[in-house]
Amino acid sequence: MEEPVLVLPGSGPEALANLAIGCEACRRCSLSAGRRNVVVSRGNPQARLIVIGEGPGAQEDEAGLPFVGRSGQLLDQMLESVGIDSNRDAYVCNIVKCRPPDNRKPTALEMAACRPWLEQQIALVDPQVLLLAGATAVEGLLGIKGGITKLRGQWRAGEGTSLQGRWLMPIFHPSYLLRNPSRERGSPKWLTWHDLQDVQRRLLQLQAAS
Ligand code: URA
C-alpha cells in the first residue's frame, strides 16, 4: 500500500516547515532510496510566482535546493533580465522532490506519488502565476504530454481545486536552452525571454488590480 502523505498541522511559514519535514520522511516512491537530500524548495514562500521544474539533478540533490546547477543559473539570469529575482520574487520547486537516477525523466507513478506535496506547496504559497519549466512540469501538473514547443508562451487559466484562479505559463526548460544557446530572433532562448517578459507584465497587472 502506498504510504500516506504526512500532513502536520500549522499555517503560513510553519505549515511549509512542516511540509518539508513530511517530505524528508517520505518513502512514497522508490526515488527516496537513491536520494542524498530531499529537494523541497527555495525562494520566497510569500511570492506571487511559483516556478516548477522537473526534478533535482546531481547538484540539487547534493545541496538540497532546486535549480542551483547550470540550468538553475541560466533560469536565474533569464528571470533577472526581466526584473524577477528568483529568491525574492519567486518560490522555486519541482514536480518530484527526489533525484531520478541518471537524471532520467520521472515516471508517471513517481510524479503521481509526489503530487500531494506539490499541491500543498501551491495551496500554501497561493501564487497568482505558475511558471512551468519544461514538458515534464506541464505533464506532471496538467497531465498534458509532449508538445512544449506548441504549449510554451500560451497562458492557461488554472482549473481544479489547486489551480483555480491562477495563471499558468509553460516555457522551455533551461537545460534545453543550455543545449540551444543561440539568442537569435525566433530561437528558443529569444522566445523564452519574451515569455518571461510576458510573465513579469502579468504579475505587474495582477498587482495593480489587487
Ligand atoms: N532541473 C529541474 O527541472 N529542476 C531542478 O531543480 C534542477 C534542474
JSON list of C-alpha atoms and ligand atoms in Angstrom, two decimals:
[
{"chain": "A", "resi": 1, "resn": "MET", "atom": "CA", "xyz": [0.00, 0.00, 0.00]},
{"chain": "A", "resi": 2, "resn": "GLU", "atom": "CA", "xyz": [1.26, 3.49, -0.81]},
{"chain": "A", "resi": 3, "resn": "GLU", "atom": "CA", "xyz": [2.50, 5.41, 2.19]},
{"chain": "A", "resi": 4, "resn": "PRO", "atom": "CA", "xyz": [0.11, 8.25, 3.11]},
{"chain": "A", "resi": 5, "resn": "VAL", "atom": "CA", "xyz": [1.28, 11.86, 2.92]},
{"chain": "A", "resi": 6, "resn": "LEU", "atom": "CA", "xyz": [2.25, 13.11, 6.36]},
{"chain": "A", "resi": 7, "resn": "VAL", "atom": "CA", "xyz": [0.44, 16.41, 6.94]},
{"chain": "A", "resi": 8, "resn": "LEU", "atom": "CA", "xyz": [1.43, 18.19, 10.13]},
{"chain": "A", "resi": 9, "resn": "PRO", "atom": "CA", "xyz": [-0.85, 20.98, 11.32]},
{"chain": "A", "resi": 10, "resn": "GLY", "atom": "CA", "xyz": [0.09, 24.65, 11.04]},
{"chain": "A", "resi": 11, "resn": "SER", "atom": "CA", "xyz": [-0.35, 27.63, 8.80]},
{"chain": "A", "resi": 12, "resn": "GLY", "atom": "CA", "xyz": [1.92, 30.08, 6.93]},
{"chain": "A", "resi": 13, "resn": "PRO", "atom": "CA", "xyz": [5.67, 29.53, 7.36]},
{"chain": "A", "resi": 14, "resn": "GLU", "atom": "CA", "xyz": [5.06, 26.86, 9.99]},
{"chain": "A", "resi": 15, "resn": "ALA", "atom": "CA", "xyz": [2.98, 24.80, 7.55]},
{"chain": "A", "resi": 16, "resn": "LEU", "atom": "CA", "xyz": [5.74, 24.98, 4.92]},
{"chain": "A", "resi": 17, "resn": "ALA", "atom": "CA", "xyz": [8.33, 23.95, 7.51]},
{"chain": "A", "resi": 18, "resn": "ASN", "atom": "CA", "xyz": [6.08, 21.03, 8.42]},
{"chain": "A", "resi": 19, "resn": "LEU", "atom": "CA", "xyz": [5.68, 20.15, 4.76]},
{"chain": "A", "resi": 20, "resn": "ALA", "atom": "CA", "xyz": [9.48, 19.94, 4.47]},
{"chain": "A", "resi": 21, "resn": "ILE", "atom": "CA", "xyz": [9.55, 17.60, 7.47]},
{"chain": "A", "resi": 22, "resn": "GLY", "atom": "CA", "xyz": [6.92, 15.44, 5.77]},
{"chain": "A", "resi": 23, "resn": "CYS", "atom": "CA", "xyz": [8.91, 15.38, 2.51]},
{"chain": "A", "resi": 24, "resn": "GLU", "atom": "CA", "xyz": [12.09, 14.39, 4.36]},
{"chain": "A", "resi": 25, "resn": "ALA", "atom": "CA", "xyz": [10.33, 11.37, 5.82]},
{"chain": "A", "resi": 26, "resn": "CYS", "atom": "CA", "xyz": [8.61, 10.47, 2.52]},
{"chain": "A", "resi": 27, "resn": "ARG", "atom": "CA", "xyz": [9.05, 6.99, 1.06]},
{"chain": "A", "resi": 28, "resn": "ARG", "atom": "CA", "xyz": [6.06, 7.08, -1.27]},
{"chain": "A", "resi": 29, "resn": "CYS", "atom": "CA", "xyz": [8.12, 6.03, -4.29]},
{"chain": "A", "resi": 30, "resn": "SER", "atom": "CA", "xyz": [11.43, 4.32, -4.98]},
{"chain": "A", "resi": 31, "resn": "LEU", "atom": "CA", "xyz": [13.25, 7.60, -5.76]},
{"chain": "A", "resi": 32, "resn": "SER", "atom": "CA", "xyz": [13.55, 8.06, -1.99]},
{"chain": "A", "resi": 33, "resn": "ALA", "atom": "CA", "xyz": [16.03, 5.15, -1.86]},
{"chain": "A", "resi": 34, "resn": "GLY", "atom": "CA", "xyz": [18.61, 6.92, -4.05]},
{"chain": "A", "resi": 35, "resn": "ARG", "atom": "CA", "xyz": [18.44, 10.45, -2.71]},
{"chain": "A", "resi": 36, "resn": "ARG", "atom": "CA", "xyz": [21.08, 12.30, -0.73]},
{"chain": "A", "resi": 37, "resn": "ASN", "atom": "CA", "xyz": [18.66, 15.08, 0.10]},
{"chain": "A", "resi": 38, "resn": "VAL", "atom": "CA", "xyz": [15.02, 15.75, -0.50]},
{"chain": "A", "resi": 39, "resn": "VAL", "atom": "CA", "xyz": [14.80, 18.90, -2.61]},
{"chain": "A", "resi": 40, "resn": "VAL", "atom": "CA", "xyz": [11.73, 20.79, -1.46]},
{"chain": "A", "resi": 41, "resn": "SER", "atom": "CA", "xyz": [12.08, 24.45, -2.42]},
{"chain": "A", "resi": 42, "resn": "ARG", "atom": "CA", "xyz": [14.00, 27.69, -2.34]},
{"chain": "A", "resi": 43, "resn": "GLY", "atom": "CA", "xyz": [12.90, 31.30, -2.63]},
{"chain": "A", "resi": 44, "resn": "ASN", "atom": "CA", "xyz": [10.12, 33.29, -1.06]},
{"chain": "A", "resi": 45, "resn": "PRO", "atom": "CA", "xyz": [7.07, 31.41, 0.28]},
{"chain": "A", "resi": 46, "resn": "GLN", "atom": "CA", "xyz": [5.12, 34.67, 0.04]},
{"chain": "A", "resi": 47, "resn": "ALA", "atom": "CA", "xyz": [5.92, 35.21, -3.62]},
{"chain": "A", "resi": 48, "resn": "ARG", "atom": "CA", "xyz": [3.13, 35.64, -6.18]},
{"chain": "A", "resi": 49, "resn": "LEU", "atom": "CA", "xyz": [5.08, 33.45, -8.63]},
{"chain": "A", "resi": 50, "resn": "ILE", "atom": "CA", "xyz": [5.89, 29.73, -8.36]},
{"chain": "A", "resi": 51, "resn": "VAL", "atom": "CA", "xyz": [8.49, 28.23, -10.69]},
{"chain": "A", "resi": 52, "resn": "ILE", "atom": "CA", "xyz": [8.05, 24.47, -11.15]},
{"chain": "A", "resi": 53, "resn": "GLY", "atom": "CA", "xyz": [10.75, 22.34, -12.77]},
{"chain": "A", "resi": 54, "resn": "GLU", "atom": "CA", "xyz": [11.06, 18.61, -13.41]},
{"chain": "A", "resi": 55, "resn": "GLY", "atom": "CA", "xyz": [13.16, 17.22, -10.59]},
{"chain": "A", "resi": 56, "resn": "PRO", "atom": "CA", "xyz": [16.52, 17.60, -8.88]},
{"chain": "A", "resi": 57, "resn": "GLY", "atom": "CA", "xyz": [19.77, 16.88, -10.69]},
{"chain": "A", "resi": 58, "resn": "ALA", "atom": "CA", "xyz": [23.09, 15.94, -9.07]},
{"chain": "A", "resi": 59, "resn": "GLN", "atom": "CA", "xyz": [23.89, 19.40, -7.72]},
{"chain": "A", "resi": 60, "resn": "GLU", "atom": "CA", "xyz": [20.39, 19.94, -6.39]},
{"chain": "A", "resi": 61, "resn": "ASP", "atom": "CA", "xyz": [20.47, 16.52, -4.70]},
{"chain": "A", "resi": 62, "resn": "GLU", "atom": "CA", "xyz": [23.79, 17.44, -3.13]},
{"chain": "A", "resi": 63, "resn": "ALA", "atom": "CA", "xyz": [22.66, 20.91, -1.98]},
{"chain": "A", "resi": 64, "resn": "GLY", "atom": "CA", "xyz": [19.08, 20.01, -1.07]},
{"chain": "A", "resi": 65, "resn": "LEU", "atom": "CA", "xyz": [17.91, 23.04, -3.11]},
{"chain": "A", "resi": 66, "resn": "PRO", "atom": "CA", "xyz": [16.19, 23.22, -6.50]},
{"chain": "A", "resi": 67, "resn": "PHE", "atom": "CA", "xyz": [17.74, 24.80, -9.59]},
{"chain": "A", "resi": 68, "resn": "VAL", "atom": "CA", "xyz": [21.21, 25.51, -8.22]},
{"chain": "A", "resi": 69, "resn": "GLY", "atom": "CA", "xyz": [23.18, 23.84, -11.05]},
{"chain": "A", "resi": 70, "resn": "ARG", "atom": "CA", "xyz": [23.86, 25.16, -14.55]},
{"chain": "A", "resi": 71, "resn": "SER", "atom": "CA", "xyz": [20.25, 25.19, -15.66]},
{"chain": "A", "resi": 72, "resn": "GLY", "atom": "CA", "xyz": [19.28, 26.97, -12.44]},
{"chain": "A", "resi": 73, "resn": "GLN", "atom": "CA", "xyz": [21.91, 29.60, -13.04]},
{"chain": "A", "resi": 74, "resn": "LEU", "atom": "CA", "xyz": [20.56, 30.21, -16.53]},
{"chain": "A", "resi": 75, "resn": "LEU", "atom": "CA", "xyz": [17.00, 30.33, -15.21]},
{"chain": "A", "resi": 76, "resn": "ASP", "atom": "CA", "xyz": [18.05, 32.89, -12.58]},
{"chain": "A", "resi": 77, "resn": "GLN", "atom": "CA", "xyz": [19.83, 35.03, -15.17]},
{"chain": "A", "resi": 78, "resn": "MET", "atom": "CA", "xyz": [16.87, 35.00, -17.51]},
{"chain": "A", "resi": 79, "resn": "LEU", "atom": "CA", "xyz": [14.43, 35.85, -14.74]},
{"chain": "A", "resi": 80, "resn": "GLU", "atom": "CA", "xyz": [16.75, 38.61, -13.53]},
{"chain": "A", "resi": 81, "resn": "SER", "atom": "CA", "xyz": [16.83, 40.08, -17.04]},
{"chain": "A", "resi": 82, "resn": "VAL", "atom": "CA", "xyz": [13.08, 40.75, -16.79]},
{"chain": "A", "resi": 83, "resn": "GLY", "atom": "CA", "xyz": [13.30, 42.05, -13.22]},
{"chain": "A", "resi": 84, "resn": "ILE", "atom": "CA", "xyz": [12.44, 38.86, -11.33]},
{"chain": "A", "resi": 85, "resn": "ASP", "atom": "CA", "xyz": [14.80, 37.76, -8.56]},
{"chain": "A", "resi": 86, "resn": "SER", "atom": "CA", "xyz": [14.27, 34.01, -8.14]},
{"chain": "A", "resi": 87, "resn": "ASN", "atom": "CA", "xyz": [14.86, 34.08, -4.38]},
{"chain": "A", "resi": 88, "resn": "ARG", "atom": "CA", "xyz": [12.99, 37.31, -3.61]},
{"chain": "A", "resi": 89, "resn": "ASP", "atom": "CA", "xyz": [10.13, 37.24, -6.13]},
{"chain": "A", "resi": 90, "resn": "ALA", "atom": "CA", "xyz": [9.55, 33.52, -6.64]},
{"chain": "A", "resi": 91, "resn": "TYR", "atom": "CA", "xyz": [9.11, 30.23, -4.84]},
{"chain": "A", "resi": 92, "resn": "VAL", "atom": "CA", "xyz": [11.01, 27.54, -6.74]},
{"chain": "A", "resi": 93, "resn": "CYS", "atom": "CA", "xyz": [10.24, 23.82, -6.61]},
{"chain": "A", "resi": 94, "resn": "ASN", "atom": "CA", "xyz": [9.92, 20.70, -8.78]},
{"chain": "A", "resi": 95, "resn": "ILE", "atom": "CA", "xyz": [7.39, 18.08, -9.82]},
{"chain": "A", "resi": 96, "resn": "VAL", "atom": "CA", "xyz": [9.39, 15.41, -7.95]},
{"chain": "A", "resi": 97, "resn": "LYS", "atom": "CA", "xyz": [11.39, 16.13, -4.82]},
{"chain": "A", "resi": 98, "resn": "CYS", "atom": "CA", "xyz": [14.00, 13.36, -5.15]},
{"chain": "A", "resi": 99, "resn": "ARG", "atom": "CA", "xyz": [16.59, 12.94, -7.88]},
{"chain": "A", "resi": 100, "resn": "PRO", "atom": "CA", "xyz": [15.75, 10.36, -10.55]},
{"chain": "A", "resi": 101, "resn": "PRO", "atom": "CA", "xyz": [18.78, 8.12, -11.27]},
{"chain": "A", "resi": 102, "resn": "ASP", "atom": "CA", "xyz": [20.98, 9.33, -14.14]},
{"chain": "A", "resi": 103, "resn": "ASN", "atom": "CA", "xyz": [18.74, 12.41, -14.40]},
{"chain": "A", "resi": 104, "resn": "ARG", "atom": "CA", "xyz": [16.11, 10.43, -16.26]},
{"chain": "A", "resi": 105, "resn": "LYS", "atom": "CA", "xyz": [12.61, 11.84, -16.57]},
{"chain": "A", "resi": 106, "resn": "PRO", "atom": "CA", "xyz": [10.44, 10.88, -13.57]},
{"chain": "A", "resi": 107, "resn": "THR", "atom": "CA", "xyz": [7.87, 8.19, -14.33]},
{"chain": "A", "resi": 108, "resn": "ALA", "atom": "CA", "xyz": [4.12, 8.82, -14.21]},
{"chain": "A", "resi": 109, "resn": "LEU", "atom": "CA", "xyz": [3.97, 6.85, -10.93]},
{"chain": "A", "resi": 110, "resn": "GLU", "atom": "CA", "xyz": [6.75, 8.91, -9.36]},
{"chain": "A", "resi": 111, "resn": "MET", "atom": "CA", "xyz": [5.08, 12.15, -10.43]},
{"chain": "A", "resi": 112, "resn": "ALA", "atom": "CA", "xyz": [1.74, 10.96, -9.05]},
{"chain": "A", "resi": 113, "resn": "ALA", "atom": "CA", "xyz": [3.33, 9.86, -5.75]},
{"chain": "A", "resi": 114, "resn": "CYS", "atom": "CA", "xyz": [4.89, 13.31, -5.29]},
{"chain": "A", "resi": 115, "resn": "ARG", "atom": "CA", "xyz": [1.86, 15.29, -6.42]},
{"chain": "A", "resi": 116, "resn": "PRO", "atom": "CA", "xyz": [0.24, 15.74, -2.99]},
{"chain": "A", "resi": 117, "resn": "TRP", "atom": "CA", "xyz": [3.38, 17.58, -1.84]},
{"chain": "A", "resi": 118, "resn": "LEU", "atom": "CA", "xyz": [3.24, 19.89, -4.84]},
{"chain": "A", "resi": 119, "resn": "GLU", "atom": "CA", "xyz": [-0.46, 20.54, -4.30]},
{"chain": "A", "resi": 120, "resn": "GLN", "atom": "CA", "xyz": [0.24, 21.50, -0.71]},
{"chain": "A", "resi": 121, "resn": "GLN", "atom": "CA", "xyz": [3.04, 23.80, -1.80]},
{"chain": "A", "resi": 122, "resn": "ILE", "atom": "CA", "xyz": [0.74, 25.55, -4.27]},
{"chain": "A", "resi": 123, "resn": "ALA", "atom": "CA", "xyz": [-2.04, 25.88, -1.70]},
{"chain": "A", "resi": 124, "resn": "LEU", "atom": "CA", "xyz": [0.27, 27.26, 0.99]},
{"chain": "A", "resi": 125, "resn": "VAL", "atom": "CA", "xyz": [2.20, 29.70, -1.22]},
{"chain": "A", "resi": 126, "resn": "ASP", "atom": "CA", "xyz": [-1.01, 30.66, -3.02]},
{"chain": "A", "resi": 127, "resn": "PRO", "atom": "CA", "xyz": [0.67, 32.14, -6.13]},
{"chain": "A", "resi": 128, "resn": "GLN", "atom": "CA", "xyz": [-1.13, 34.11, -8.83]},
{"chain": "A", "resi": 129, "resn": "VAL", "atom": "CA", "xyz": [1.18, 32.82, -11.54]},
{"chain": "A", "resi": 130, "resn": "LEU", "atom": "CA", "xyz": [2.84, 29.42, -12.12]},
{"chain": "A", "resi": 131, "resn": "LEU", "atom": "CA", "xyz": [5.81, 29.15, -14.46]},
{"chain": "A", "resi": 132, "resn": "LEU", "atom": "CA", "xyz": [6.12, 25.58, -15.75]},
{"chain": "A", "resi": 133, "resn": "ALA", "atom": "CA", "xyz": [9.69, 24.91, -16.84]},
{"chain": "A", "resi": 134, "resn": "GLY", "atom": "CA", "xyz": [9.67, 22.20, -19.49]},
{"chain": "A", "resi": 135, "resn": "ALA", "atom": "CA", "xyz": [7.43, 19.45, -20.79]},
{"chain": "A", "resi": 136, "resn": "THR", "atom": "CA", "xyz": [7.67, 17.31, -17.65]},
{"chain": "A", "resi": 137, "resn": "ALA", "atom": "CA", "xyz": [6.39, 20.16, -15.48]},
{"chain": "A", "resi": 138, "resn": "VAL", "atom": "CA", "xyz": [3.43, 20.53, -17.85]},
{"chain": "A", "resi": 139, "resn": "GLU", "atom": "CA", "xyz": [2.81, 16.77, -17.84]},
{"chain": "A", "resi": 140, "resn": "GLY", "atom": "CA", "xyz": [3.21, 16.44, -14.06]},
{"chain": "A", "resi": 141, "resn": "LEU", "atom": "CA", "xyz": [0.91, 19.30, -13.23]},
{"chain": "A", "resi": 142, "resn": "LEU", "atom": "CA", "xyz": [-1.64, 19.29, -16.06]},
{"chain": "A", "resi": 143, "resn": "GLY", "atom": "CA", "xyz": [-1.39, 15.75, -17.41]},
{"chain": "A", "resi": 144, "resn": "ILE", "atom": "CA", "xyz": [-0.67, 17.13, -20.90]},
{"chain": "A", "resi": 145, "resn": "LYS", "atom": "CA", "xyz": [2.06, 15.14, -22.69]},
{"chain": "A", "resi": 146, "resn": "GLY", "atom": "CA", "xyz": [4.65, 16.46, -25.13]},
{"chain": "A", "resi": 147, "resn": "GLY", "atom": "CA", "xyz": [4.48, 19.48, -27.38]},
{"chain": "A", "resi": 148, "resn": "ILE", "atom": "CA", "xyz": [6.24, 22.11, -25.24]},
{"chain": "A", "resi": 149, "resn": "THR", "atom": "CA", "xyz": [7.03, 23.95, -28.48]},
{"chain": "A", "resi": 150, "resn": "LYS", "atom": "CA", "xyz": [3.31, 24.46, -29.04]},
{"chain": "A", "resi": 151, "resn": "LEU", "atom": "CA", "xyz": [2.38, 24.99, -25.38]},
{"chain": "A", "resi": 152, "resn": "ARG", "atom": "CA", "xyz": [5.07, 27.47, -24.39]},
{"chain": "A", "resi": 153, "resn": "GLY", "atom": "CA", "xyz": [4.23, 31.12, -24.38]},
{"chain": "A", "resi": 154, "resn": "GLN", "atom": "CA", "xyz": [0.48, 30.44, -24.10]},
{"chain": "A", "resi": 155, "resn": "TRP", "atom": "CA", "xyz": [-1.30, 31.49, -20.93]},
{"chain": "A", "resi": 156, "resn": "ARG", "atom": "CA", "xyz": [-3.57, 28.86, -19.41]},
{"chain": "A", "resi": 157, "resn": "ALA", "atom": "CA", "xyz": [-6.20, 29.58, -16.81]},
{"chain": "A", "resi": 158, "resn": "GLY", "atom": "CA", "xyz": [-5.81, 27.10, -13.95]},
{"chain": "A", "resi": 159, "resn": "GLU", "atom": "CA", "xyz": [-8.61, 24.59, -13.41]},
{"chain": "A", "resi": 160, "resn": "GLY", "atom": "CA", "xyz": [-9.44, 22.31, -10.49]},
{"chain": "A", "resi": 161, "resn": "THR", "atom": "CA", "xyz": [-9.01, 22.72, -6.77]},
{"chain": "A", "resi": 162, "resn": "SER", "atom": "CA", "xyz": [-5.32, 23.59, -6.59]},
{"chain": "A", "resi": 163, "resn": "LEU", "atom": "CA", "xyz": [-5.12, 25.72, -9.76]},
{"chain": "A", "resi": 164, "resn": "GLN", "atom": "CA", "xyz": [-8.43, 27.58, -9.98]},
{"chain": "A", "resi": 165, "resn": "GLY", "atom": "CA", "xyz": [-7.91, 31.34, -10.12]},
{"chain": "A", "resi": 166, "resn": "ARG", "atom": "CA", "xyz": [-4.24, 31.07, -11.07]},
{"chain": "A", "resi": 167, "resn": "TRP", "atom": "CA", "xyz": [-2.43, 31.72, -14.37]},
{"chain": "A", "resi": 168, "resn": "LEU", "atom": "CA", "xyz": [-0.03, 29.18, -15.83]},
{"chain": "A", "resi": 169, "resn": "MET", "atom": "CA", "xyz": [2.77, 29.81, -18.33]},
{"chain": "A", "resi": 170, "resn": "PRO", "atom": "CA", "xyz": [4.73, 26.89, -19.83]},
{"chain": "A", "resi": 171, "resn": "ILE", "atom": "CA", "xyz": [8.26, 27.70, -21.01]},
{"chain": "A", "resi": 172, "resn": "PHE", "atom": "CA", "xyz": [11.18, 25.72, -22.44]},
{"chain": "A", "resi": 173, "resn": "HIS", "atom": "CA", "xyz": [13.25, 24.00, -19.77]},
{"chain": "A", "resi": 174, "resn": "PRO", "atom": "CA", "xyz": [16.52, 25.87, -19.13]},
{"chain": "A", "resi": 175, "resn": "SER", "atom": "CA", "xyz": [18.57, 22.71, -19.78]},
{"chain": "A", "resi": 176, "resn": "TYR", "atom": "CA", "xyz": [17.13, 22.73, -23.32]},
{"chain": "A", "resi": 177, "resn": "LEU", "atom": "CA", "xyz": [18.23, 26.37, -23.61]},
{"chain": "A", "resi": 178, "resn": "LEU", "atom": "CA", "xyz": [21.74, 25.40, -22.48]},
{"chain": "A", "resi": 179, "resn": "ARG", "atom": "CA", "xyz": [21.85, 22.99, -25.42]},
{"chain": "A", "resi": 180, "resn": "ASN", "atom": "CA", "xyz": [20.45, 25.68, -27.74]},
{"chain": "A", "resi": 181, "resn": "PRO", "atom": "CA", "xyz": [22.34, 28.83, -26.78]},
{"chain": "A", "resi": 182, "resn": "SER", "atom": "CA", "xyz": [21.54, 30.99, -29.83]},
{"chain": "A", "resi": 183, "resn": "ARG", "atom": "CA", "xyz": [19.83, 34.27, -28.94]},
{"chain": "A", "resi": 184, "resn": "GLU", "atom": "CA", "xyz": [18.76, 34.98, -32.49]},
{"chain": "A", "resi": 185, "resn": "ARG", "atom": "CA", "xyz": [15.26, 36.22, -33.15]},
{"chain": "A", "resi": 186, "resn": "GLY", "atom": "CA", "xyz": [12.90, 33.22, -33.05]},
{"chain": "A", "resi": 187, "resn": "SER", "atom": "CA", "xyz": [15.39, 30.93, -31.23]},
{"chain": "A", "resi": 188, "resn": "PRO", "atom": "CA", "xyz": [14.21, 29.03, -28.10]},
{"chain": "A", "resi": 189, "resn": "LYS", "atom": "CA", "xyz": [16.14, 31.44, -25.88]},
{"chain": "A", "resi": 190, "resn": "TRP", "atom": "CA", "xyz": [14.70, 34.50, -27.57]},
{"chain": "A", "resi": 191, "resn": "LEU", "atom": "CA", "xyz": [11.19, 33.03, -27.27]},
{"chain": "A", "resi": 192, "resn": "THR", "atom": "CA", "xyz": [11.73, 32.23, -23.59]},
{"chain": "A", "resi": 193, "resn": "TRP", "atom": "CA", "xyz": [12.91, 35.74, -22.88]},
{"chain": "A", "resi": 194, "resn": "HIS", "atom": "CA", "xyz": [9.67, 37.03, -24.42]},
{"chain": "A", "resi": 195, "resn": "ASP", "atom": "CA", "xyz": [7.65, 34.52, -22.39]},
{"chain": "A", "resi": 196, "resn": "LEU", "atom": "CA", "xyz": [9.33, 35.74, -19.21]},
{"chain": "A", "resi": 197, "resn": "GLN", "atom": "CA", "xyz": [8.64, 39.35, -20.11]},
{"chain": "A", "resi": 198, "resn": "ASP", "atom": "CA", "xyz": [5.02, 38.35, -20.52]},
{"chain": "A", "resi": 199, "resn": "VAL", "atom": "CA", "xyz": [5.08, 36.75, -17.05]},
{"chain": "A", "resi": 200, "resn": "GLN", "atom": "CA", "xyz": [6.51, 39.90, -15.48]},
{"chain": "A", "resi": 201, "resn": "ARG", "atom": "CA", "xyz": [3.88, 42.02, -17.27]},
{"chain": "A", "resi": 202, "resn": "ARG", "atom": "CA", "xyz": [1.09, 39.80, -15.96]},
{"chain": "A", "resi": 203, "resn": "LEU", "atom": "CA", "xyz": [2.46, 39.92, -12.40]},
{"chain": "A", "resi": 204, "resn": "LEU", "atom": "CA", "xyz": [2.54, 43.72, -12.54]},
{"chain": "A", "resi": 205, "resn": "GLN", "atom": "CA", "xyz": [-1.00, 43.84, -13.95]},
{"chain": "A", "resi": 206, "resn": "LEU", "atom": "CA", "xyz": [-2.29, 41.50, -11.26]},
{"chain": "A", "resi": 207, "resn": "GLN", "atom": "CA", "xyz": [-0.57, 43.54, -8.58]},
{"chain": "A", "resi": 208, "resn": "ALA", "atom": "CA", "xyz": [-2.05, 46.78, -9.92]},
{"chain": "A", "resi": 209, "resn": "ALA", "atom": "CA", "xyz": [-5.51, 45.20, -9.94]},
{"chain": "A", "resi": 210, "resn": "SER", "atom": "CA", "xyz": [-5.32, 43.95, -6.33]},
{"chain": "B", "resi": 1, "resn": "URA", "atom": "N1", "xyz": [16.19, 20.79, -13.45]},
{"chain": "B", "resi": 1, "resn": "URA", "atom": "C1", "xyz": [14.98, 20.85, -12.86]},
{"chain": "B", "resi": 1, "resn": "URA", "atom": "O1", "xyz": [13.96, 20.65, -13.51]},
{"chain": "B", "resi": 1, "resn": "URA", "atom": "N2", "xyz": [14.91, 21.13, -11.59]},
{"chain": "B", "resi": 1, "resn": "URA", "atom": "C2", "xyz": [15.98, 21.37, -10.84]},
{"chain": "B", "resi": 1, "resn": "URA", "atom": "O2", "xyz": [15.84, 21.62, -9.66]},
{"chain": "B", "resi": 1, "resn": "URA", "atom": "C3", "xyz": [17.23, 21.31, -11.47]},
{"chain": "B", "resi": 1, "resn": "URA", "atom": "C4", "xyz": [17.32, 21.01, -12.77]}
]
